[in-house]
XYZ file of C-alpha atoms in Angstrom:
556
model
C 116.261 90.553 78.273
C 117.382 93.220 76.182
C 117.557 93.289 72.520
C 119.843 92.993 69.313
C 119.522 96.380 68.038
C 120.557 96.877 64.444
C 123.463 99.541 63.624
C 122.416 102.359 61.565
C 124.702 101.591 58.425
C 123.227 98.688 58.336
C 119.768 99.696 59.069
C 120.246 102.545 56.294
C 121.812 100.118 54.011
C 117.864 98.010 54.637
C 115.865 100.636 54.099
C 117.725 101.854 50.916
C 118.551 98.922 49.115
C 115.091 96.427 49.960
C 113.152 98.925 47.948
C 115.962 99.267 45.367
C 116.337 95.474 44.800
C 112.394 95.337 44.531
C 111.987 97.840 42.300
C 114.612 96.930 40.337
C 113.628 93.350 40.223
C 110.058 94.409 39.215
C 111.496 96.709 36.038
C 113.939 94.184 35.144
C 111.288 91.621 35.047
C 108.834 94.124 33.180
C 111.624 94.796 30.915
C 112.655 91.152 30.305
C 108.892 90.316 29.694
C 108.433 93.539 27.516
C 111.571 92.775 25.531
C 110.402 89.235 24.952
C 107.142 90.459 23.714
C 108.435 92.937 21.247
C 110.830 90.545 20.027
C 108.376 88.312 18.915
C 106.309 90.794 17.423
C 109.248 91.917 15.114
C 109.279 88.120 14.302
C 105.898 87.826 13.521
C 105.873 91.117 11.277
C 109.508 90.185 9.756
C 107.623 86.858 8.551
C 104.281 88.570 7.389
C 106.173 90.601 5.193
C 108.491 87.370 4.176
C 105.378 85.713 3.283
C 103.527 88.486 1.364
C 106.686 88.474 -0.574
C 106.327 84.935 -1.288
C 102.450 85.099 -2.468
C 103.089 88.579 -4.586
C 106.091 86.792 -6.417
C 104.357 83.345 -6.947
C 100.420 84.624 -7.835
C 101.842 85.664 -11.393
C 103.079 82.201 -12.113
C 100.041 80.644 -10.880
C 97.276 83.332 -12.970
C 98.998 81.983 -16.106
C 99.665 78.322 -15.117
C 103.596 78.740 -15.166
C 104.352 77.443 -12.125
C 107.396 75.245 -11.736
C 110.128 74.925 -10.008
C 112.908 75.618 -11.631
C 116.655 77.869 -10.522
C 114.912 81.215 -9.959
C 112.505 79.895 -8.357
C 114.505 77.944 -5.595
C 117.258 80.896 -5.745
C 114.276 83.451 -4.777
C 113.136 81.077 -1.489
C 116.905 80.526 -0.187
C 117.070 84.601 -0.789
C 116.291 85.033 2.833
C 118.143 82.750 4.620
C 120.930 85.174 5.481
C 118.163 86.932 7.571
C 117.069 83.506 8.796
C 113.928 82.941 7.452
C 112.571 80.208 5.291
C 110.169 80.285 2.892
C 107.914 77.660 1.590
C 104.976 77.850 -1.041
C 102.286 75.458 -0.737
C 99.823 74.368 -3.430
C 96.718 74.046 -1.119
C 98.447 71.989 2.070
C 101.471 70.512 -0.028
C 104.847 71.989 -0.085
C 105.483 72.777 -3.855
C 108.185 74.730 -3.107
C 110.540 75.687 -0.256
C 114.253 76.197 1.453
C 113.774 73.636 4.041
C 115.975 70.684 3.630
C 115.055 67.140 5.247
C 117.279 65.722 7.441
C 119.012 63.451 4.321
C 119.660 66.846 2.797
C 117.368 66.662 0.371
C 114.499 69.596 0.065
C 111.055 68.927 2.118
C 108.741 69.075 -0.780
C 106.016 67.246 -1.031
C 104.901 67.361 2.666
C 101.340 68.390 3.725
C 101.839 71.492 6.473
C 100.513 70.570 10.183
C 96.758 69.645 10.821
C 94.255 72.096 11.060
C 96.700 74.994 9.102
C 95.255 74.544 5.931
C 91.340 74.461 7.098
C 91.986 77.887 8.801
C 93.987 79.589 5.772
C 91.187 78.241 3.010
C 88.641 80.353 4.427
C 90.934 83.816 4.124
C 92.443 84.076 7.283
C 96.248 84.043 8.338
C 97.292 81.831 10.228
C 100.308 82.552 12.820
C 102.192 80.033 15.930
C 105.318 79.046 17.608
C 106.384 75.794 18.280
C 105.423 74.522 15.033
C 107.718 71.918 14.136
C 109.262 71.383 10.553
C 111.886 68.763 10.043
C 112.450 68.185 13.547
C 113.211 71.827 14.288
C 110.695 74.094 16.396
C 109.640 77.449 13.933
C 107.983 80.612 14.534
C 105.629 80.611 11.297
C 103.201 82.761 9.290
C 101.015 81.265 6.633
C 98.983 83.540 4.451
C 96.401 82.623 2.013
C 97.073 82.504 -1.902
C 94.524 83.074 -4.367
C 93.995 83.017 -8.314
C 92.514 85.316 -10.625
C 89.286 84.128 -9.265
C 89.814 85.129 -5.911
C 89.556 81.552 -5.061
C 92.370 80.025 -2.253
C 94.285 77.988 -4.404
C 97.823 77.695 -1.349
C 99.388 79.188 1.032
C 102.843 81.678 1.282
C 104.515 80.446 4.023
C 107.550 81.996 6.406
C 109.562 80.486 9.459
C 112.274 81.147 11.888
C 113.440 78.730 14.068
C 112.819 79.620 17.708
C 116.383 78.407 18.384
C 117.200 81.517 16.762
C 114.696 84.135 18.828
C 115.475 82.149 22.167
C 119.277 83.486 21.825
C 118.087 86.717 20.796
C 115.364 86.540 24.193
C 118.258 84.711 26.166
C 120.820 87.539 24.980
C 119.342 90.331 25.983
C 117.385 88.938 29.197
C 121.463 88.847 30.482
C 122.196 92.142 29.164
C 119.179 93.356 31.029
C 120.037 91.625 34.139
C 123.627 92.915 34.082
C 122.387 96.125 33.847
C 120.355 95.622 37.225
C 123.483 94.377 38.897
C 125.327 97.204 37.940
C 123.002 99.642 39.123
C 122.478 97.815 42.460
C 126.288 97.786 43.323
C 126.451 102.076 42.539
C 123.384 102.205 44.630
C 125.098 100.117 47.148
C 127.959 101.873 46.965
C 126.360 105.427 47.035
C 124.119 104.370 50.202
C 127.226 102.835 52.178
C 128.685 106.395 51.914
C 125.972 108.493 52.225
C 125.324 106.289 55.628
C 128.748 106.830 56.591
C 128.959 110.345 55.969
C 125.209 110.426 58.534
C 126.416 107.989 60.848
C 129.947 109.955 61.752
C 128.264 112.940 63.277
C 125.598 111.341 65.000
C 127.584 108.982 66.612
C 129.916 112.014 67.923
C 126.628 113.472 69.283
C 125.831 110.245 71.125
C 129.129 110.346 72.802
C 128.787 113.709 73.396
C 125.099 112.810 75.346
C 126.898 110.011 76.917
C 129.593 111.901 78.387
C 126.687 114.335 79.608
C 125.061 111.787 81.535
C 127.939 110.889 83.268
C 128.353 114.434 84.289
C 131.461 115.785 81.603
C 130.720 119.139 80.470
C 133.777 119.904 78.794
C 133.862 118.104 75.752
C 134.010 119.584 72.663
C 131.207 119.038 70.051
C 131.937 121.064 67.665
C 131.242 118.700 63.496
C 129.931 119.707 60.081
C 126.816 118.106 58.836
C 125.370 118.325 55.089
C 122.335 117.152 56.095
C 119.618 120.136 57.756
C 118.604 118.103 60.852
C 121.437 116.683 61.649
C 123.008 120.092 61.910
C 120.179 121.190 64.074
C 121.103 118.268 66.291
C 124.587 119.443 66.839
C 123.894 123.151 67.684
C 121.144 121.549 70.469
C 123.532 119.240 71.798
C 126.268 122.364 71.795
C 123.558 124.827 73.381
C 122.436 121.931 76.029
C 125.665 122.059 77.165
C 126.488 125.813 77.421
C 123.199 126.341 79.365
C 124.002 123.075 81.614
C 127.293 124.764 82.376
C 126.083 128.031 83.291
C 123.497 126.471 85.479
C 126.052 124.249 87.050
C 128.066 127.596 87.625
C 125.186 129.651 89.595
C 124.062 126.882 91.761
C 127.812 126.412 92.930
C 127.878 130.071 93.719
C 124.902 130.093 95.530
C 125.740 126.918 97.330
C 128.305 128.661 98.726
C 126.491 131.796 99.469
C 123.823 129.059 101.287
C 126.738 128.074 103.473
C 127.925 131.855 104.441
C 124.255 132.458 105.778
C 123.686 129.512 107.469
C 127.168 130.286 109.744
C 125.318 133.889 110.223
C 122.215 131.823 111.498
C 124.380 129.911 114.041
C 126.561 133.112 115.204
C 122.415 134.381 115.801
C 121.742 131.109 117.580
C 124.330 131.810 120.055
C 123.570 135.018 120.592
C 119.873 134.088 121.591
C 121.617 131.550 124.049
C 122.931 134.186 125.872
C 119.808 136.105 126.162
C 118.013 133.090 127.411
C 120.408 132.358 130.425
C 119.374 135.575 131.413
C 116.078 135.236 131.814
C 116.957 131.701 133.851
C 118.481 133.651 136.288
C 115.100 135.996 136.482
C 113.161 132.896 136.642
C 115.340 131.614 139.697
C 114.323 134.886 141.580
C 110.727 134.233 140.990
C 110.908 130.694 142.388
C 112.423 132.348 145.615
C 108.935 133.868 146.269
C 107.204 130.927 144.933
C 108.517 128.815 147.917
C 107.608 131.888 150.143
C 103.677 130.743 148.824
C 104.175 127.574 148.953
C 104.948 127.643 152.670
C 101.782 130.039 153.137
C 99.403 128.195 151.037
C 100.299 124.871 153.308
C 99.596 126.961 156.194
C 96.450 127.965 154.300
C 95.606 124.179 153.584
C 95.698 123.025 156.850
C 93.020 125.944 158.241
C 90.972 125.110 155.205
C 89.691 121.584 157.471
C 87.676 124.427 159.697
C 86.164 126.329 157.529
C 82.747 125.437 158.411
C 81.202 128.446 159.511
C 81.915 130.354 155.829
C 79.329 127.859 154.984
C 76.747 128.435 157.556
C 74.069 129.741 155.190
C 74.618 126.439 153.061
C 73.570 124.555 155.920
C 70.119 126.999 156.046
C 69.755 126.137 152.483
C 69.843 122.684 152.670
C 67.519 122.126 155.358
C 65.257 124.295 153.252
C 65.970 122.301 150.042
C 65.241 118.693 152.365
C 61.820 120.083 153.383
C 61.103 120.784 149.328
C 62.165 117.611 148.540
C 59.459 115.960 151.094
C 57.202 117.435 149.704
C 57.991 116.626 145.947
C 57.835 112.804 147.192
C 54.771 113.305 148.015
C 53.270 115.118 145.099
C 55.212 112.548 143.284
C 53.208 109.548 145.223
C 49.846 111.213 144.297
C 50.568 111.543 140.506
C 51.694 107.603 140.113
C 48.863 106.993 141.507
C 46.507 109.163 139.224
C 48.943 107.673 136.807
C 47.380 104.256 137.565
C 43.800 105.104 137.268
C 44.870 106.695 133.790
C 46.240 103.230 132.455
C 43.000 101.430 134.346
C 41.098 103.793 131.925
C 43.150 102.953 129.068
C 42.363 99.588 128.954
C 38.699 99.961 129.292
C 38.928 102.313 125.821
C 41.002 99.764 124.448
C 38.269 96.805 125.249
C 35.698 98.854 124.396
C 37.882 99.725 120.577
C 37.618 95.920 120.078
C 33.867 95.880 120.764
C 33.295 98.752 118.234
C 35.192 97.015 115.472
C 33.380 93.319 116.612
C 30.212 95.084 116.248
C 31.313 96.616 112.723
C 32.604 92.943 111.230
C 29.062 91.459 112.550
C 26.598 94.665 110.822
C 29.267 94.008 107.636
C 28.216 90.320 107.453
C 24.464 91.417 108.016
C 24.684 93.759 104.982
C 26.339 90.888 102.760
C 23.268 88.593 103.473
C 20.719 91.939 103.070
C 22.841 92.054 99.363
C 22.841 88.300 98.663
C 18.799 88.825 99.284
C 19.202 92.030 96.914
C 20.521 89.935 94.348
C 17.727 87.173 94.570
C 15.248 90.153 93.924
C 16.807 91.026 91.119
C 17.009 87.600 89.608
C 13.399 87.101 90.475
C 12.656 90.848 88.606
C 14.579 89.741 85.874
C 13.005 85.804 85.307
C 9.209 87.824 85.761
C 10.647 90.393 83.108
C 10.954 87.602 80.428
C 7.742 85.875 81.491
C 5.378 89.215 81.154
C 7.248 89.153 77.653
C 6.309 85.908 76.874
C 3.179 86.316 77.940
C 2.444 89.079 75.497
C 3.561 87.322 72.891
C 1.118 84.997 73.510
C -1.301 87.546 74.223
C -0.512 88.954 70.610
C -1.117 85.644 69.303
C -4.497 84.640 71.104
C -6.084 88.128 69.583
C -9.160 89.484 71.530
C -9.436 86.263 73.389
C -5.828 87.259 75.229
C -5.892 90.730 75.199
C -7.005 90.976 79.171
C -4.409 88.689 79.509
C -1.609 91.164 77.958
C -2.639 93.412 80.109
C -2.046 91.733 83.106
C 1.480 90.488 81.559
C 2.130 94.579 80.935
C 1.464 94.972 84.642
C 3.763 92.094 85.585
C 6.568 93.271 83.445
C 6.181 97.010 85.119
C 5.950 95.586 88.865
C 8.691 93.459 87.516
C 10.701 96.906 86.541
C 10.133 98.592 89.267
C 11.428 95.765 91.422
C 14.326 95.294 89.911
C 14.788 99.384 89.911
C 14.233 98.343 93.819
C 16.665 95.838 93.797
C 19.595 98.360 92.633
C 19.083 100.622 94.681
C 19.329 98.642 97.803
C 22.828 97.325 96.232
C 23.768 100.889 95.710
C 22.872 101.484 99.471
C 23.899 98.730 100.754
C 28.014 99.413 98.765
C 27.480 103.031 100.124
C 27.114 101.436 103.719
C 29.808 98.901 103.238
C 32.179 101.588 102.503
C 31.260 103.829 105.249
C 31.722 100.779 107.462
C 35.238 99.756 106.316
C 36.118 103.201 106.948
C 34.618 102.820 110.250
C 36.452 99.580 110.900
C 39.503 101.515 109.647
C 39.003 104.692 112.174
C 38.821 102.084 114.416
C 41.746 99.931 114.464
C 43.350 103.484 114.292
C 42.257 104.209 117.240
C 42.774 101.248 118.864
C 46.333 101.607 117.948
C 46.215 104.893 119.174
C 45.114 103.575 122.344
C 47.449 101.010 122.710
C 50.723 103.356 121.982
C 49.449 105.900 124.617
C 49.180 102.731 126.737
C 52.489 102.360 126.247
C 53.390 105.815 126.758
C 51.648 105.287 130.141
C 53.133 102.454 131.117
C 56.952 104.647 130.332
C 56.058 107.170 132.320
C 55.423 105.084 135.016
C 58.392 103.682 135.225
C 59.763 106.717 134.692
C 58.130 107.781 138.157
C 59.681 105.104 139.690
C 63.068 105.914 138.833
C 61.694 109.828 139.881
C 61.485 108.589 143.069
C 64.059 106.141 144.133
C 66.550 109.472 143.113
C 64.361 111.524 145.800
C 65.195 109.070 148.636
C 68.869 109.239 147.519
C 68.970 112.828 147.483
C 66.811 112.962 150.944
C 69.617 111.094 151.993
C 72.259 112.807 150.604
C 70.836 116.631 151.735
C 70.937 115.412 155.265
C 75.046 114.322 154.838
C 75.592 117.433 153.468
C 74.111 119.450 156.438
C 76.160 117.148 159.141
C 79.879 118.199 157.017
C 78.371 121.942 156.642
C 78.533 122.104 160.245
C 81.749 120.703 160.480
C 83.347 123.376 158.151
C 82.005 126.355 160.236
C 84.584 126.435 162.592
C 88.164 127.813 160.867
C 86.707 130.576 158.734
C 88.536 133.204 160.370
C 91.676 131.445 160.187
C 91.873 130.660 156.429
C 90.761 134.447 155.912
C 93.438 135.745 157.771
C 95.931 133.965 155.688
C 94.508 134.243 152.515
C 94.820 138.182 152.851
C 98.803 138.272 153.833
C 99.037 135.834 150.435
C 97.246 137.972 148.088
C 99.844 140.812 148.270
C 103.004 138.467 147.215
C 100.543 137.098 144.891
C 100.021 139.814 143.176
C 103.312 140.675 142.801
C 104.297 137.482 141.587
C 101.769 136.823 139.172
C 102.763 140.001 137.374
C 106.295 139.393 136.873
C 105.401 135.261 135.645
C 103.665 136.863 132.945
C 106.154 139.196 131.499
C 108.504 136.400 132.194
C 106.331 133.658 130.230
C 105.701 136.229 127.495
C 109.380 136.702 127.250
C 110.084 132.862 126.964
C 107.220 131.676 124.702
C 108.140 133.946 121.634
C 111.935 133.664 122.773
C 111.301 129.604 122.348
C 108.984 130.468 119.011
C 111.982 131.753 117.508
C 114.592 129.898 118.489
C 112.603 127.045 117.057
C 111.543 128.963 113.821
C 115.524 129.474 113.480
C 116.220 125.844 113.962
C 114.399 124.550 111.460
C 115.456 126.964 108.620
C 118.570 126.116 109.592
C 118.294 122.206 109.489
C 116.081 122.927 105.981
C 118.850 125.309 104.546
C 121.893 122.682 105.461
C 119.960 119.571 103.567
C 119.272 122.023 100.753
C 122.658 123.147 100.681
C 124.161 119.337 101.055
C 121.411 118.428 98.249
C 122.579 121.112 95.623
C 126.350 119.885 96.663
C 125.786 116.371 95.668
C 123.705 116.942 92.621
C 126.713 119.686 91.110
C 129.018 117.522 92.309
C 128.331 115.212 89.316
C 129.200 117.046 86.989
C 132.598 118.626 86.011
C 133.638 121.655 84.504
C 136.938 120.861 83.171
């Protein structure tokens, strides 16, 4: 299924204006956020300087106990209300003094500020929020601390503007910033739909241009102005593509037609050879002439080839000679199957007499296990007399001079009882030495019993083989004597066949001579003629080829 493909306008218009309206969504939004910010900073410092007026104009009346409220007084906090500020001077957390009005329209003295204002401005600090709400209405507010001659907080300066007041400002200029955005976006629109137009207009010449090459049009004109680098590059490769298309186009029609001018040569040649080939028919029509001549004399010479017996005379010698020989091979071959007999006769006596020898190994093998097994006891024995010559000495030691003949006795028993066992591993070592030695025996001689039995084997092939020797004698006997009774028979047309054969060699002769300048002749005439027809078949279905294939495309 194929698929929706996007035009480029439209695809230009996506890749300009997605990262346009991002990035200009993203600054407006920074901006809007930025402006917001520095709005209510100018608030904040507009009321820190509204209040310090308020505390620097009321901290004289309150050093020399003058306070009051009185005209001036009221006339200095309503001073900024033009700018949209109110002003309010509290005597610690009670309004004393201030241009708020209640909603009854009288002025909101005598009202403690909001909880928790007052315990952060009596230790020093300044104290700053939005949201705080006065009289029913919402205010931006600064309070700063107010002290006496002692340093000590004594009230608070206070300042206000209702955020009623900063969210027009905020909403204002959020629309103003947003308008701006639109109003970039539709020039950037603008400026990419014809920038996209002014692309689009020669490339989609070009792609007619390529489309009206594929369908084999080489005359249409491409010629179109480009701003833009590449796509200028485009149009002088689409004009050169079809320049060189049309000058290729051009020589492969001339030589297609030069193609068609040698290929009539090759057939005027063809006929020519034609010619030359009925000629040598006729030469070949002479020679079969003679060749009948032959014919007749080599039937002649067929029939007087039944007789010719006596050509064959000292054949006949020879095989009377050669049935004689073979008599006598019969019988030489009689007297070696039977010396071929006794030889197997003696082969199984060596093979009976293999199994004795390794019988008679397996039985001295067990007789040196039990000499070992009695090797062992000896050494047991040596060892258990050992230990009791050394506890007899000990004894000895312990009896003094009573048991000191007695140690020596038990020093004698412990040396026989040494040497013994000395004895006793000896004879093992012997007796492993001899085992080995025997196993190899036993091996030589399964070896040779194996030996024994293949040339058995061998034996028993060649005797067979002998048979078959001489059941091929008879048949050749037999055959020898045949060949003597048809010698005979041949003897008698010699002369005959000779005298033909000598009035055929002449014509013969003759004849053979001319066949072979006359095959000669042929064979490369027919190499040719062949080589010649299949250029010419190759040269027409390269010449109908390059006709098709520049017949799709036009000129014009």
């Amino acid at each position: 299924m194929k698929k929706h493909k996007l035009p480029f306008l439209v695809t230009s218009m996506l890749i300009g204006l997605i990262p346009l309206f991002v990035a200009s969504a993203t600054i407006s939004l920074v901006a809007i956020y930025k402006m917001k910010s520095n709005l209510e900073e100018d608030v904040y410092l507009r009321l820190q300087a509204a209040s310090t007026a308020v505390r620097e104009y009321f901290e004289w009346d309150i050093d020399e106990d003058m306070l009051e409220v009185d005209d001036v007084s009221l006339s200095f906090v309503d001073s900024f209300q033009n700018q949209d500020i109110e002003l309010t001077l509290f005597l610690q957390d009670v309004r004393f003094i201030t241009s708020i009005y209640k909603e009854d329209g009288e002025r909101n003295i005598g009202t403690k500020a909001s909880e928790g204002i007052w315990e952060t401005v009596k230790q020093g600090k300044e104290y700053y929020a939005d949201g705080t709400v006065i009289g029913g209405k919402e205010y931006y507010v600064c309070y700063l601390p107010v002290c006496n001659s002692s340093e000590e907080v004594v009230g608070m300066a206070f300042a206000g503007i209702p955020e009623s007041i900063v969210g027009d400002n905020i909403a204002s200029n959020t629309k103003m910033i947003v308008l701006v955005f639109l109003c970039v976006a539709l020039i950037c629109v603008v400026a990419i739909i014809g920038v996209g137009l002014r692309i689009r207009k020669p490339i989609v010449k070009i792609a007619r241009h390529t489309h009206s090459l594929s369908k084999g049009t080489l005359g249409v004109d491409v010629a179109n102005e480009s701003s833009i680098k590449e796509i200028s590059m485009l149009i002088d490769s689409a004009e050169s593509l079809q320049g060189n298309l049309k000058n290729i186009i051009s020589k492969v029609d001339d030589k297609t037609k030069q193609l068609n001018q040698n290929v009539k040569m090759i057939h005027s040649g063809i006929q020519t050879s034609n010619e030359a080939t009925e000629g040598i028919v006729d030469a070949v029509n002479e020679l079969s002439e003679g060749s009948l001549h032959i014919a007749k004399s080599v039937q002649s010479t067929a029939e007087s080839m039944q007789n010719v017996g006596e050509s064959i005379l000292s054949i006949a010698k020879s095989a009377v000679a050669t049935e004689k020989e073979a008599q006598e091979i019969e019988t030489i071959s009689s007297e070696a199957k039977d010396n071929l007999s006794l030889l197997i006769n003696a082969n199984k006596n060596t093979v009976e007499i293999s199994e004795d020898v390794v019988t008679g190994i397996d039985e001295a093998n067990k007789a040196i296990e039990h000499i070992r097994k009695a090797a062992d006891a000896i050494t047991n024995i040596a060892s258990q007399t050992s230990l009791l010559a050394l506890n007899a000495s000990i004894e000895a030691a312990r009896a003094g001079e009573a048991g000191s003949g007695f140690s020596v006795v038990a020093a004698s028993i412990q040396s026989l009882a040494g040497e013994s066992d000395n004895s006793a591993k000896e004879i093992q070592t012997i007796i492993d030495e001899i085992i080995d030695k025997s196993q190899n025996n036993v091996q030589l001689a399964n070896q040779i019993k194996e030996a024994v039995d293949s040339e058995g084997s061998a034996l028993a092939t060649v005797r067979e083989s002998f048979d078959k020797v001489n059941d091929k004698i008879y048949i050749t006997v037999d055959t020898i004597h045949n060949i003597s009774k048809e010698i005979d028979a041949l003897n008698q047309d010699k002369e005959k066949v000779l005298e033909e054969v000598n009035s055929l060699s002449t014509v013969s002769e003759e004849n053979n001579a001319s066949c072979q300048e006359t095959t000669g002749s042929i064979k490369e005439l027919r190499e040719n003629m062949e080589m010649i027809n299949s250029q010419t078949t190759d040269t027409n279905n390269v010449s109908e080829e390059l006709k098709q294939s520049v017949s799709y495309f036009t000129l014009s």
